[in-house]
Short mmCIF file of C-alpha atoms in Angstrom, two decimals:
data_model
loop_
_atom_site.label_atom_id
_atom_site.label_comp_id
_atom_site.label_asym_id
_atom_site.label_seq_id
_atom_site.Cartn_x
_atom_site.Cartn_y
_atom_site.Cartn_z
CA MET A 1 0.18 -0.30 -0.15
CA PRO A 2 1.55 3.44 -0.90
CA ALA A 3 2.73 5.86 1.66
CA ARG A 4 0.04 8.20 3.38
CA SER A 5 0.24 12.00 1.76
CA ARG A 6 -0.60 14.86 3.57
CA PRO A 7 -2.16 18.55 1.60
CA VAL A 8 -0.14 21.40 1.01
CA ILE A 9 -1.35 23.77 3.77
CA THR A 10 -1.06 27.51 1.40
CA ALA A 11 -2.72 29.25 3.92
CA PRO A 12 -3.89 28.97 7.78
CA VAL A 13 -7.71 27.74 8.25
CA THR A 14 -9.50 28.56 10.64
CA PRO A 15 -11.66 25.44 12.04
CA SER A 16 -15.37 25.23 12.95
CA PHE A 17 -16.00 26.60 16.49
CA PRO A 18 -16.98 23.15 17.33
CA THR A 19 -14.02 21.67 16.15
CA ALA A 20 -12.06 24.12 17.63
CA TRP A 21 -13.38 23.81 20.41
CA LEU A 22 -13.36 20.52 21.17
CA LYS A 23 -9.55 20.27 20.44
CA GLY A 24 -8.71 23.04 23.06
CA ASP A 25 -7.81 25.91 20.72
CA PRO A 26 -7.80 28.87 22.87
CA ARG A 27 -9.65 31.26 20.84
CA ALA A 28 -12.61 29.10 20.72
CA LEU A 29 -12.08 28.55 24.87
CA ALA A 30 -11.82 32.36 24.85
CA PHE A 31 -15.70 32.10 23.90
CA LEU A 32 -16.85 28.89 25.41
CA PRO A 33 -14.55 26.70 28.51
CA ASP A 34 -14.48 23.17 27.97
CA ARG A 35 -15.16 23.16 31.80
CA PHE A 36 -17.11 19.55 31.16
CA ARG A 37 -13.17 17.74 30.80
CA HIS A 38 -12.38 19.66 34.39
CA ARG A 39 -13.91 17.77 37.65
CA ALA A 40 -13.51 20.46 40.07
CA ALA A 41 -15.41 22.55 37.20
CA ARG A 42 -18.13 19.48 37.55
CA ALA A 43 -18.87 19.73 41.18
CA GLU A 44 -18.78 23.68 40.83
CA ALA A 45 -22.05 23.28 38.22
CA ALA A 46 -23.49 20.91 40.13
CA ALA A 47 -23.35 22.27 43.43
CA ALA A 48 -24.74 25.93 41.86
CA ALA A 49 -27.36 23.48 39.90
CA GLY A 50 -28.09 22.29 43.33
CA ALA A 51 -29.00 25.45 44.60
CA ARG A 52 -31.98 25.49 42.57
CA SER A 53 -35.27 23.72 42.43
CA ILE A 54 -37.94 22.92 40.71
CA PRO A 55 -41.42 24.40 41.44
CA PRO A 56 -43.83 21.42 42.80
CA ALA A 57 -46.68 22.54 40.37
CA LEU A 58 -44.47 22.16 37.42
CA LEU A 59 -42.97 19.24 38.78
CA ASP A 60 -46.57 17.68 38.76
CA ILE A 61 -47.20 18.42 35.05
CA ILE A 62 -44.18 17.27 34.37
CA ALA A 63 -44.75 14.04 36.26
CA ALA A 64 -48.34 13.89 34.16
CA GLN A 65 -46.84 13.85 31.00
CA ASN A 66 -44.47 11.44 31.31
CA ALA A 67 -47.16 9.10 32.74
CA ARG A 68 -48.61 9.17 29.12
CA LEU A 69 -45.21 7.24 27.99
CA ALA A 70 -44.21 3.58 28.56
CA PRO A 71 -44.04 1.86 31.88
CA SER A 72 -40.43 2.87 33.35
CA PRO A 73 -39.80 2.22 37.18
CA ALA A 74 -36.80 4.17 37.39
CA ARG A 75 -38.41 6.93 35.09
CA LEU A 76 -40.64 7.40 38.74
CA ARG A 77 -37.43 6.93 40.88
CA HIS A 78 -35.51 10.49 38.68
CA LEU A 79 -38.95 12.00 39.15
CA GLU A 80 -39.78 11.66 42.64
CA GLU A 81 -36.19 12.52 43.10
CA LEU A 82 -36.70 15.67 40.93
CA SER A 83 -38.46 16.85 44.06
CA ARG A 84 -35.54 16.66 46.17
CA PRO A 85 -33.67 19.92 46.72
CA GLY A 86 -30.21 19.15 45.71
CA THR A 87 -31.46 17.21 43.08
CA ILE A 88 -29.30 17.61 39.40
CA ALA A 89 -30.62 17.24 35.95
CA VAL A 90 -27.91 16.73 32.86
CA VAL A 91 -30.52 18.21 29.68
CA THR A 92 -30.26 17.14 25.81
CA GLY A 93 -33.01 17.84 23.58
CA GLN A 94 -33.47 16.83 19.52
CA GLN A 95 -36.53 17.64 16.75
CA MET A 96 -38.58 15.15 16.09
CA GLY A 97 -37.09 13.07 12.95
CA LEU A 98 -39.29 10.64 11.95
CA PHE A 99 -38.77 6.68 13.24
CA LEU A 100 -36.45 9.23 15.81
CA GLY A 101 -34.36 10.83 12.98
CA PRO A 102 -30.65 10.33 12.60
CA LEU A 103 -28.71 8.20 14.59
CA TYR A 104 -27.23 10.68 17.25
CA THR A 105 -30.78 11.53 18.42
CA LEU A 106 -30.16 7.84 19.71
CA TYR A 107 -26.27 9.04 21.18
CA LYS A 108 -27.37 11.97 22.87
CA ALA A 109 -30.04 10.66 24.70
CA ALA A 110 -27.45 7.70 25.60
CA ALA A 111 -24.69 10.59 26.35
CA ALA A 112 -27.36 12.45 28.84
CA ILE A 113 -28.00 9.11 30.53
CA ALA A 114 -24.27 8.34 30.85
CA ASP A 115 -23.07 11.55 31.74
CA ALA A 116 -26.04 12.01 34.52
CA LYS A 117 -24.84 8.62 36.27
CA ALA A 118 -20.68 9.97 35.85
CA LEU A 119 -22.33 13.53 37.71
CA ARG A 120 -24.06 11.28 40.91
CA GLU A 121 -20.90 9.56 41.35
CA GLU A 122 -18.59 12.12 41.49
CA THR A 123 -20.75 14.08 43.33
CA GLY A 124 -22.91 11.89 45.82
CA ARG A 125 -26.09 14.42 43.95
CA PRO A 126 -28.93 12.92 42.45
CA CYS A 127 -28.76 13.35 39.21
CA VAL A 128 -31.25 13.12 36.70
CA PRO A 129 -31.32 12.74 33.06
CA VAL A 130 -33.76 15.03 30.83
CA PHE A 131 -35.11 15.05 27.21
CA TRP A 132 -36.18 17.88 26.01
CA LEU A 133 -38.55 17.25 23.61
CA GLN A 134 -37.93 20.32 20.77
CA THR A 135 -41.75 20.82 19.78
CA GLU A 136 -41.57 24.61 19.57
CA ASP A 137 -39.62 24.58 16.27
CA HIS A 138 -41.65 24.51 12.59
CA ASP A 139 -38.51 23.02 10.67
CA LEU A 140 -41.07 19.99 9.05
CA PRO A 141 -39.00 19.61 5.64
CA GLU A 142 -36.26 18.72 8.60
CA VAL A 143 -38.02 16.14 10.42
CA ASP A 144 -40.49 14.40 7.92
CA HIS A 145 -38.23 11.62 6.95
CA CYS A 146 -35.17 9.73 7.82
CA PHE A 147 -32.52 7.83 5.93
CA VAL A 148 -32.53 3.76 5.67
CA ALA A 149 -29.20 2.08 5.31
CA SER A 150 -28.98 -0.72 3.34
CA PRO A 151 -26.78 -2.84 2.30
CA ARG A 152 -27.29 -3.32 -1.15
CA GLY A 153 -25.91 0.36 -1.94
CA ALA A 154 -27.25 3.66 -1.73
CA CYS A 155 -29.86 4.74 1.04
CA CYS A 156 -33.49 4.24 1.02
CA ARG A 157 -35.17 7.67 2.53
CA VAL A 158 -38.41 7.21 3.73
CA SER A 159 -40.81 10.69 3.65
CA LEU A 160 -44.40 11.52 5.31
CA ASP A 161 -44.85 13.21 1.97
CA ILE A 162 -46.39 16.24 3.53
CA ALA A 163 -47.68 18.54 0.72
CA ASP A 164 -47.29 21.97 2.94
CA ALA A 165 -44.35 20.92 4.42
CA ALA A 166 -42.49 23.95 2.81
CA ALA A 167 -45.14 26.15 3.77
CA SER A 168 -46.13 25.14 7.15
CA ARG A 169 -44.58 27.48 10.37
CA ALA A 170 -46.64 25.88 12.98
CA PRO A 171 -44.53 23.88 15.57
CA VAL A 172 -44.45 20.88 15.23
CA ALA A 173 -45.89 19.78 18.01
CA HIS A 174 -49.41 19.80 16.95
CA GLN A 175 -48.30 18.23 12.90
CA ARG A 176 -50.16 14.56 12.87
CA LEU A 177 -48.42 12.24 11.04
CA GLY A 178 -51.39 11.72 8.47
CA PRO A 179 -52.14 8.90 6.04
CA GLY A 180 -48.27 9.13 4.91
CA VAL A 181 -47.38 7.41 7.96
CA THR A 182 -49.01 4.24 6.40
CA GLN A 183 -47.09 4.39 3.45
CA ALA A 184 -43.41 5.21 5.37
CA LEU A 185 -44.13 2.31 7.61
CA GLU A 186 -44.71 0.00 4.42
CA ALA A 187 -41.52 1.31 3.09
CA LEU A 188 -39.34 0.50 6.06
CA ARG A 189 -41.06 -2.90 6.16
CA ALA A 190 -39.98 -3.68 2.36
CA GLU A 191 -36.78 -2.34 2.81
CA LEU A 192 -35.79 -4.04 6.26
CA ASN A 193 -38.10 -7.09 6.45
CA ALA A 194 -35.55 -9.47 5.61
CA GLU A 195 -33.59 -8.52 8.40
CA PRO A 196 -32.93 -10.97 12.11
CA ARG A 197 -34.51 -8.63 14.42
CA ALA A 198 -36.86 -6.57 12.19
CA ALA A 199 -40.04 -7.96 13.30
CA GLU A 200 -39.76 -6.41 17.39
CA HIS A 201 -38.91 -3.32 16.14
CA LEU A 202 -41.20 -2.34 13.27
CA GLU A 203 -44.11 -3.33 16.21
CA LEU A 204 -42.32 -0.81 18.36
CA LEU A 205 -42.69 1.85 15.38
CA GLU A 206 -45.89 0.73 14.06
CA ARG A 207 -47.98 1.57 17.99
CA ALA A 208 -46.60 4.92 18.09
CA TYR A 209 -46.45 5.96 14.21
CA ARG A 210 -50.25 5.98 14.14
CA PRO A 211 -52.46 8.98 11.78
CA ASP A 212 -53.88 10.02 13.99
CA ALA A 213 -50.75 10.40 16.96
CA THR A 214 -48.37 13.80 15.78
CA LEU A 215 -45.09 13.38 15.15
CA SER A 216 -43.64 14.37 18.29
CA GLU A 217 -46.18 11.81 20.54
CA ALA A 218 -44.98 9.14 18.42
CA PHE A 219 -41.16 10.24 18.14
CA THR A 220 -41.76 10.25 22.76
CA GLN A 221 -43.38 6.97 22.71
CA VAL A 222 -40.67 5.35 21.02
CA LEU A 223 -37.52 7.20 22.57
CA ALA A 224 -39.22 6.91 25.78
CA SER A 225 -39.68 3.03 25.53
CA ILE A 226 -36.02 2.33 24.25
CA PHE A 227 -34.60 4.30 27.40
CA ALA A 228 -37.44 3.18 29.67
CA GLU A 229 -34.69 0.98 32.00
CA GLU A 230 -32.15 4.40 32.42
CA GLY A 231 -35.44 5.87 33.14
CA LEU A 232 -34.73 9.01 30.97
CA VAL A 233 -37.25 11.75 31.61
CA PHE A 234 -39.22 13.82 28.95
CA ILE A 235 -40.44 16.81 28.90
CA ASP A 236 -42.76 19.18 26.42
CA PRO A 237 -42.77 23.09 26.34
CA ARG A 238 -45.30 22.73 24.18
CA ASP A 239 -48.14 22.53 27.24
CA ALA A 240 -50.15 25.15 28.20
CA ARG A 241 -49.87 24.39 31.68
CA ILE A 242 -46.31 24.63 31.29
CA ALA A 243 -46.20 27.91 29.24
CA PRO A 244 -47.14 30.05 32.09
CA PHE A 245 -44.03 29.44 33.95
CA ALA A 246 -42.06 30.51 30.26
CA ALA A 247 -44.18 33.61 30.22
CA PRO A 248 -40.90 35.37 32.20
CA ILE A 249 -38.67 34.54 29.72
CA HIS A 250 -40.66 35.57 26.93
CA ARG A 251 -40.99 38.84 28.69
CA LEU A 252 -37.67 39.64 29.31
CA ALA A 253 -36.79 38.52 25.55
CA LEU A 254 -39.58 41.08 24.69
CA GLN A 255 -38.66 44.07 26.74
CA ASP A 256 -35.29 43.71 26.46
CA ALA A 257 -34.60 43.25 23.20
CA GLU A 258 -32.58 46.01 22.26
CA ALA A 259 -30.03 45.56 25.10
CA ILE A 260 -29.28 41.31 24.39
CA SER A 261 -29.67 41.87 21.04
CA GLY A 262 -26.84 44.21 21.46
CA LYS A 263 -24.73 42.63 23.93
CA LEU A 264 -25.29 39.37 21.70
CA SER A 265 -24.81 41.49 18.27
CA ARG A 266 -20.87 42.74 19.81
CA HIS A 267 -19.98 39.46 21.16
CA VAL A 268 -20.72 37.84 17.49
CA ASP A 269 -18.87 40.73 15.89
CA ALA A 270 -15.51 38.91 18.81
CA LEU A 271 -16.17 35.85 17.32
CA THR A 272 -16.33 36.84 13.70
CA GLN A 273 -12.90 38.78 14.28
CA ALA A 274 -11.57 35.40 15.82
CA GLY A 275 -12.13 33.94 12.92
CA PHE A 276 -15.28 31.38 13.20
CA THR A 277 -19.03 31.06 11.56
CA VAL A 278 -21.82 32.37 13.57
CA GLN A 279 -24.55 30.01 14.15
CA VAL A 280 -27.31 32.05 14.46
CA HIS A 281 -28.15 35.90 13.18
CA ILE A 282 -28.69 38.77 15.41
CA ARG A 283 -31.03 41.17 14.21
CA PRO A 284 -30.94 44.43 15.98
CA GLY A 285 -33.47 45.13 18.19
CA SER A 286 -35.13 41.80 18.02
CA PRO A 287 -36.90 39.42 20.67
CA LEU A 288 -35.63 36.00 20.41
CA SER A 289 -39.16 34.78 20.75
CA PHE A 290 -41.70 33.67 18.20
CA TYR A 291 -45.39 35.22 18.12
CA SER A 292 -48.29 32.98 16.99
CA PRO A 293 -51.23 36.01 16.01
CA ASP A 294 -53.81 33.48 14.79
CA GLY A 295 -54.12 31.00 17.13
CA LEU A 296 -52.32 28.66 20.27
CA ASP A 297 -51.55 26.14 17.44
CA GLY A 298 -51.23 28.31 14.33
CA ALA A 299 -47.88 29.97 12.46
CA ARG A 300 -45.31 31.21 14.23
CA TYR A 301 -43.26 34.46 13.56
CA ARG A 302 -40.71 36.36 14.06
CA LEU A 303 -40.60 39.79 15.41
CA ASP A 304 -38.61 42.93 14.21
CA PRO A 305 -39.03 46.36 15.60
CA ALA A 306 -41.55 48.70 13.10
CA GLY A 307 -41.30 52.08 15.28
CA PRO A 308 -42.12 53.02 18.57
CA GLY A 309 -43.86 50.33 20.38
CA THR A 310 -44.69 48.64 17.03
CA TRP A 311 -43.40 44.91 15.93
CA SER A 312 -43.39 43.36 12.53
CA LEU A 313 -44.12 39.74 11.97
CA VAL A 314 -41.17 38.80 9.63
CA GLY A 315 -42.38 37.20 6.76
CA HIS A 316 -46.57 37.26 7.84
CA PRO A 317 -48.08 36.86 4.30
CA ALA A 318 -50.38 40.28 4.95
CA GLY A 319 -47.11 42.35 6.63
CA ALA A 320 -49.18 42.26 10.06
CA GLN A 321 -47.46 44.23 12.77
CA VAL A 322 -48.23 44.07 16.58
CA THR A 323 -48.17 46.04 19.47
CA THR A 324 -45.96 46.16 22.29
CA ASP A 325 -49.06 46.24 24.39
CA ALA A 326 -50.95 43.50 22.41
CA LEU A 327 -48.00 41.32 22.91
CA LEU A 328 -47.45 41.75 26.87
CA ARG A 329 -51.52 41.06 26.92
CA ALA A 330 -51.50 37.92 24.71
CA LEU A 331 -48.05 37.04 27.20
CA GLU A 332 -50.37 37.44 30.35
CA HIS A 333 -53.68 35.49 28.29
CA GLU A 334 -52.57 33.22 26.25
CA PRO A 335 -48.96 32.57 26.80
CA LEU A 336 -49.06 29.22 25.00
CA ARG A 337 -48.98 32.04 21.83
CA PHE A 338 -45.00 32.35 22.67
CA THR A 339 -42.41 30.48 21.30
CA THR A 340 -38.52 29.99 22.16
CA SER A 341 -35.70 30.72 19.12
CA ALA A 342 -32.72 28.29 19.02
CA LEU A 343 -30.81 30.91 21.42
CA LEU A 344 -33.65 31.24 23.81
CA ARG A 345 -34.69 27.38 24.55
CA PRO A 346 -31.14 27.18 26.54
CA LEU A 347 -31.90 29.77 28.65
CA LEU A 348 -35.66 28.73 29.10
CA GLN A 349 -34.51 25.00 30.22
CA ASP A 350 -32.19 26.27 32.15
CA THR A 351 -34.95 28.67 34.07
CA LEU A 352 -37.04 25.80 34.87
CA LEU A 353 -34.95 22.97 35.90
CA PRO A 354 -31.79 22.38 37.55
CA THR A 355 -29.19 22.26 35.08
CA ALA A 356 -25.49 20.94 35.74
CA ALA A 357 -24.61 20.29 32.10
CA TYR A 358 -26.62 20.19 28.58
CA VAL A 359 -25.24 17.37 25.74
CA GLY A 360 -25.18 19.08 22.45
CA GLY A 361 -24.29 18.68 19.24
CA PRO A 362 -21.86 20.96 17.27
CA GLY A 363 -25.00 22.80 16.31
CA GLU A 364 -25.52 23.58 19.91
CA ILE A 365 -22.73 23.81 20.73
CA SER A 366 -21.96 27.03 18.12
CA TYR A 367 -25.24 28.38 20.03
CA PHE A 368 -23.50 28.11 23.60
CA ALA A 369 -20.68 30.00 22.53
CA GLN A 370 -22.56 32.96 21.61
CA LEU A 371 -25.03 32.50 24.40
CA PRO A 372 -22.99 34.21 27.39
CA PRO A 373 -24.27 37.61 27.22
CA LEU A 374 -27.71 36.48 26.86
CA TYR A 375 -26.86 34.23 30.41
CA GLU A 376 -25.04 36.70 32.33
CA HIS A 377 -28.28 39.76 31.42
CA ALA A 378 -30.54 36.97 33.08
CA GLY A 379 -28.47 36.79 35.98
CA ARG A 380 -28.29 32.92 35.27
CA PRO A 381 -24.93 30.58 35.11
CA MET A 382 -24.48 28.62 32.44
CA PRO A 383 -24.26 25.20 32.61
CA LEU A 384 -21.26 22.44 31.27
CA VAL A 385 -21.62 22.17 27.81
CA VAL A 386 -20.96 18.22 27.44
CA PRO A 387 -20.27 16.73 23.46
CA ARG A 388 -22.50 14.38 22.90
CA ALA A 389 -21.39 11.06 22.28
CA ARG A 390 -20.38 10.26 18.88
CA PHE A 391 -19.69 6.72 16.70
CA ARG A 392 -19.10 5.15 13.75
CA VAL A 393 -20.95 1.90 13.43
CA VAL A 394 -19.31 -0.70 11.49
CA ASP A 395 -21.10 -4.02 11.73
CA ASP A 396 -20.32 -7.29 10.18
CA ARG A 397 -21.22 -6.25 6.56
CA ALA A 398 -19.07 -3.30 6.95
CA ARG A 399 -16.12 -5.45 8.26
CA ARG A 400 -16.21 -8.05 5.70
CA LEU A 401 -15.99 -5.73 3.14
CA LEU A 402 -13.12 -3.73 5.09
CA ASN A 403 -10.96 -6.95 4.63
CA LYS A 404 -11.85 -7.55 1.37
CA LEU A 405 -10.92 -4.10 0.41
CA ASP A 406 -7.90 -4.29 3.16
CA LEU A 407 -8.88 -0.83 4.24
CA THR A 408 -9.76 0.79 7.63
CA PRO A 409 -12.79 2.91 8.73
CA ASP A 410 -10.71 5.68 8.39
CA GLU A 411 -9.78 5.95 5.05
CA VAL A 412 -13.31 5.23 4.05
CA ASN A 413 -13.62 9.09 4.56
CA GLU A 414 -10.39 9.60 1.43
CA PRO A 415 -12.50 11.19 -1.34
CA ARG A 416 -14.16 7.95 -3.81
CA GLU A 417 -11.76 8.27 -6.86
CA ALA A 418 -8.59 8.32 -4.97
CA LEU A 419 -9.69 5.54 -2.58
CA LEU A 420 -10.47 3.63 -6.33
CA ALA A 421 -6.76 4.62 -7.67
CA ARG A 422 -5.41 3.21 -4.63
CA LEU A 423 -6.85 -0.13 -4.89
CA ALA A 424 -6.17 -0.20 -9.12
CA THR A 425 -3.03 0.66 -8.82
CA ARG A 426 -1.61 -1.63 -5.62
CA ASN A 427 0.07 -4.43 -7.63
CA GLU A 428 1.29 -1.65 -10.01
CA ALA A 429 4.98 -1.66 -10.23
CA GLU A 430 4.92 2.08 -9.18
CA PRO A 431 2.65 3.50 -6.55
CA PHE A 432 -0.19 5.86 -7.19
CA GLU A 433 0.75 9.62 -6.10
CA SER A 434 -2.11 11.50 -5.18
CA ALA A 435 -2.77 14.98 -6.37
CA ASP A 436 -0.98 16.34 -3.22
CA MET A 437 1.80 14.67 -3.58
CA LEU A 438 2.32 15.43 -7.29
CA GLU A 439 1.78 18.78 -6.56
CA ALA A 440 3.85 19.13 -3.59
CA ARG A 441 6.70 17.19 -5.88
CA LEU A 442 6.31 19.59 -8.70
CA PHE A 443 6.35 22.60 -6.73
CA ARG A 444 9.39 21.81 -4.60
CA THR A 445 11.51 21.56 -7.82
CA PHE A 446 10.06 24.77 -9.09
CA LEU A 447 10.72 26.72 -6.22
CA THR A 448 14.22 25.37 -5.88
CA GLU A 449 14.90 26.25 -9.53
CA LEU A 450 13.37 29.55 -8.52
CA GLU A 451 15.25 30.52 -5.64
CA PRO A 452 18.30 31.96 -6.48
CA LEU A 453 16.70 34.09 -8.46
CA GLY A 454 13.68 35.01 -6.57
CA GLU A 455 14.42 38.18 -4.59
CA ALA A 456 15.75 39.96 -8.11
CA MET A 457 12.63 39.11 -9.52
CA LEU A 458 10.16 40.16 -6.26
CA LYS A 459 12.49 43.35 -6.33
CA LEU A 460 11.90 44.30 -10.08
CA ASP A 461 8.39 43.58 -9.65
CA PRO A 462 6.36 42.65 -6.52
CA GLN A 463 3.69 41.52 -8.51
CA LEU A 464 5.18 38.15 -9.58
CA LEU A 465 4.05 36.84 -5.75
CA ASP A 466 0.91 37.00 -6.86
CA ALA A 467 1.40 35.87 -10.44
CA LEU A 468 3.02 32.81 -8.96
CA LYS A 469 0.25 32.11 -6.92
CA ARG A 470 -1.99 32.18 -9.38
CA THR A 471 0.21 29.68 -11.27
CA ARG A 472 0.29 27.35 -8.38
CA GLY A 473 -3.45 27.05 -8.33
CA THR A 474 -3.86 26.49 -12.06
CA VAL A 475 -1.24 23.66 -11.83
CA ARG A 476 -3.12 21.93 -8.44
CA THR A 477 -6.40 22.23 -10.74
CA ALA A 478 -5.33 20.83 -13.30
CA LEU A 479 -3.55 18.09 -11.76
CA SER A 480 -6.79 17.34 -9.86
CA ARG A 481 -8.59 16.73 -12.93
CA LEU A 482 -5.92 14.50 -13.76
CA VAL A 483 -5.94 12.45 -11.05
CA GLY A 484 -9.70 12.01 -11.01
CA ARG A 485 -9.63 10.62 -14.92
CA TYR A 486 -7.10 8.85 -14.24
CA GLY A 487 -8.94 7.11 -11.43
CA ARG A 488 -11.80 7.25 -13.24
CA ALA A 489 -9.63 4.93 -16.00
CA LEU A 490 -8.45 2.54 -12.69
CA ALA A 491 -11.99 1.73 -12.28
CA LEU A 492 -13.38 0.54 -15.34
CA ARG A 493 -10.34 -2.06 -14.62
CA ASP A 494 -11.99 -3.29 -11.76
CA THR A 495 -16.00 -2.90 -11.32
CA VAL A 496 -16.24 -5.55 -8.52
CA ALA A 497 -13.54 -3.31 -5.92
CA ALA A 498 -15.88 0.16 -7.13
CA GLU A 499 -18.72 -1.91 -6.34
CA ARG A 500 -17.32 -3.07 -2.87
CA LEU A 501 -16.45 0.29 -1.82
CA ASP A 502 -19.54 1.95 -2.87
CA ARG A 503 -21.51 -0.20 -0.54
CA LEU A 504 -19.02 0.06 2.02
CA ARG A 505 -19.05 3.43 1.88
CA ALA A 506 -22.98 3.47 1.75
CA LEU A 507 -22.44 2.02 5.01
CA LEU A 508 -19.79 4.60 6.25
CA VAL A 509 -20.04 7.27 4.66
CA PRO A 510 -23.61 7.60 2.97
CA ASP A 511 -23.38 10.95 0.92
CA GLY A 512 -20.08 11.56 2.12
CA ALA A 513 -21.26 12.24 5.24
CA PRO A 514 -21.00 11.11 9.14
CA GLN A 515 -23.01 7.90 9.33
CA GLU A 516 -24.38 9.26 12.35
CA ARG A 517 -25.74 12.11 10.63
CA ILE A 518 -27.80 10.32 7.61
CA HIS A 519 -28.63 7.06 9.48
CA GLY A 520 -31.64 6.53 10.76
CA MET A 521 -31.44 3.66 13.86
CA SER A 522 -34.07 1.05 12.43
CA TYR A 523 -31.49 -0.54 9.84
CA TYR A 524 -29.19 -1.41 13.28
CA ALA A 525 -32.24 -1.91 15.38
CA CYS A 526 -34.00 -4.41 12.61
CA ARG A 527 -30.45 -5.79 12.40
CA PHE A 528 -29.44 -6.58 15.83
CA GLY A 529 -32.65 -5.60 18.57
CA THR A 530 -33.72 -2.05 19.45
CA ARG A 531 -32.61 -3.12 23.10
CA GLU A 532 -29.67 -4.64 21.98
CA PHE A 533 -28.28 -2.15 19.87
CA THR A 534 -29.27 0.47 22.67
CA ARG A 535 -27.70 -1.41 25.34
CA LYS A 536 -23.93 -1.50 22.91
CA VAL A 537 -24.17 2.16 22.60
CA LEU A 538 -24.87 2.53 26.43
CA ASP A 539 -22.06 0.40 27.26
CA ALA A 540 -19.41 2.28 24.79
CA CYS A 541 -20.88 5.65 26.22
CA VAL A 542 -17.67 7.86 27.86
CA PRO A 543 -18.86 10.17 30.02
CA PHE A 544 -17.83 14.30 29.39
CA SER A 545 -15.66 13.02 26.07
CA GLY A 546 -16.70 13.94 22.47
CA ASP A 547 -14.38 11.35 20.64
CA LEU A 548 -15.48 9.54 17.24
CA GLN A 549 -15.75 5.82 18.39
CA ASP A 550 -16.02 2.99 16.92
CA LEU A 551 -19.35 0.48 17.79
CA THR A 552 -18.96 -2.58 16.11
CA PRO A 553 -22.31 -4.59 17.02
#
């Protein structure tokens, strides 16, 4: 096998904020300290959370919500513990993806359970894992489908096929599954029915995903069943009984909108100057709440200032406006008309719950990097931010393909054409060189020849440096095209290897993306058993770690 090559780096590249943060980059830690890594910081966060408690009336509502779920003695114990002073929570949450959405939903819940157990052992405090259902979101096209892994090749997309999904602005809490879910279940069964444990998993889904159920009800029922033994507690904020407890947060967001947006904007400027891309745009003077003017289950709109005491409803078809007085009256009498944005939701969670830690993915880590000014303005301590568990499932089918191709799971992340070229030339006398290797060798020679005259040439014409850079880019592009053609030509000589590689990539890096962001759970549950696969994930979770691990069920 030819030696690995390293790309030639021509300019410093600023990584994404989550990547930099996980690597301990000081630029990222200046905005969001990695306190989750340090036992003393974890104890401090637990002590701060333990000083808060859930109001008894709110706890009764949470208990009533959980009473509708699969029976769980462990969940009942956790609910009882939440009523005791000093109990803390590890919180996570996710959108209501069809059939649980991508695998990382399962990983988030498992990580919250593992981290709660670890905090309990470290601090001696009761610590409860809580799943905050993101029922206020209205991004239906993001959650009305899932992807099913297939050993035959590309993923199978299973969808509800809701006609007006793109136009809907109502919270997903009110979205009925409708007749489309029957067709979705049939498609899932057709794809997975031959797997050894398909019957039990498909029956679990069919009990929950009924045409008359809402997307959020079905999602919650399935996830609660999966984690019944661990006692995962669920909270649905889209509840008329919870809305009055959220009203003070929305009032703060509305009345202090200008001050809050100013502080957040200055913080965003600092993030941008540090070289990071900002996850959420800050609208000057706008509150972080959405408002539903046409009813509790109606479309929700962001508010923008339209003049003294007046707000426009962004995206409203009639260009409607509303006064501050009208909003405050609605907040008093119908607080369920208000819903949180991505930046306000964490503050609401941590106001209602004794949150010691929040388990989030890359997007949520980026949210929290923007949030210190909001927590400071509200007088609330930020919880620990803990990266969710990350897994790459390498099952027996993937392992057989890896062995046949003599590849490692990490190598499968490399570009397809480069892998094909490497596979085709393993027995060649001359090993294949990647574009990076060719470019590096060419330009080392070129620059060596140029060096004796380089200084004199640049003194005569400083623009020669720009010309050199342009030439470098042109040659790099040409080399990449040549390498691509070479790889395709070699692939024709070995169609069996190409077919195996495509099947392997579909299993490990579907569409070139991380497996956990594309594949749903159903393929793995139907192959290995719902509970058995879940137990594998739970056992593999390393508390307070965001490192990618291979999972071999």
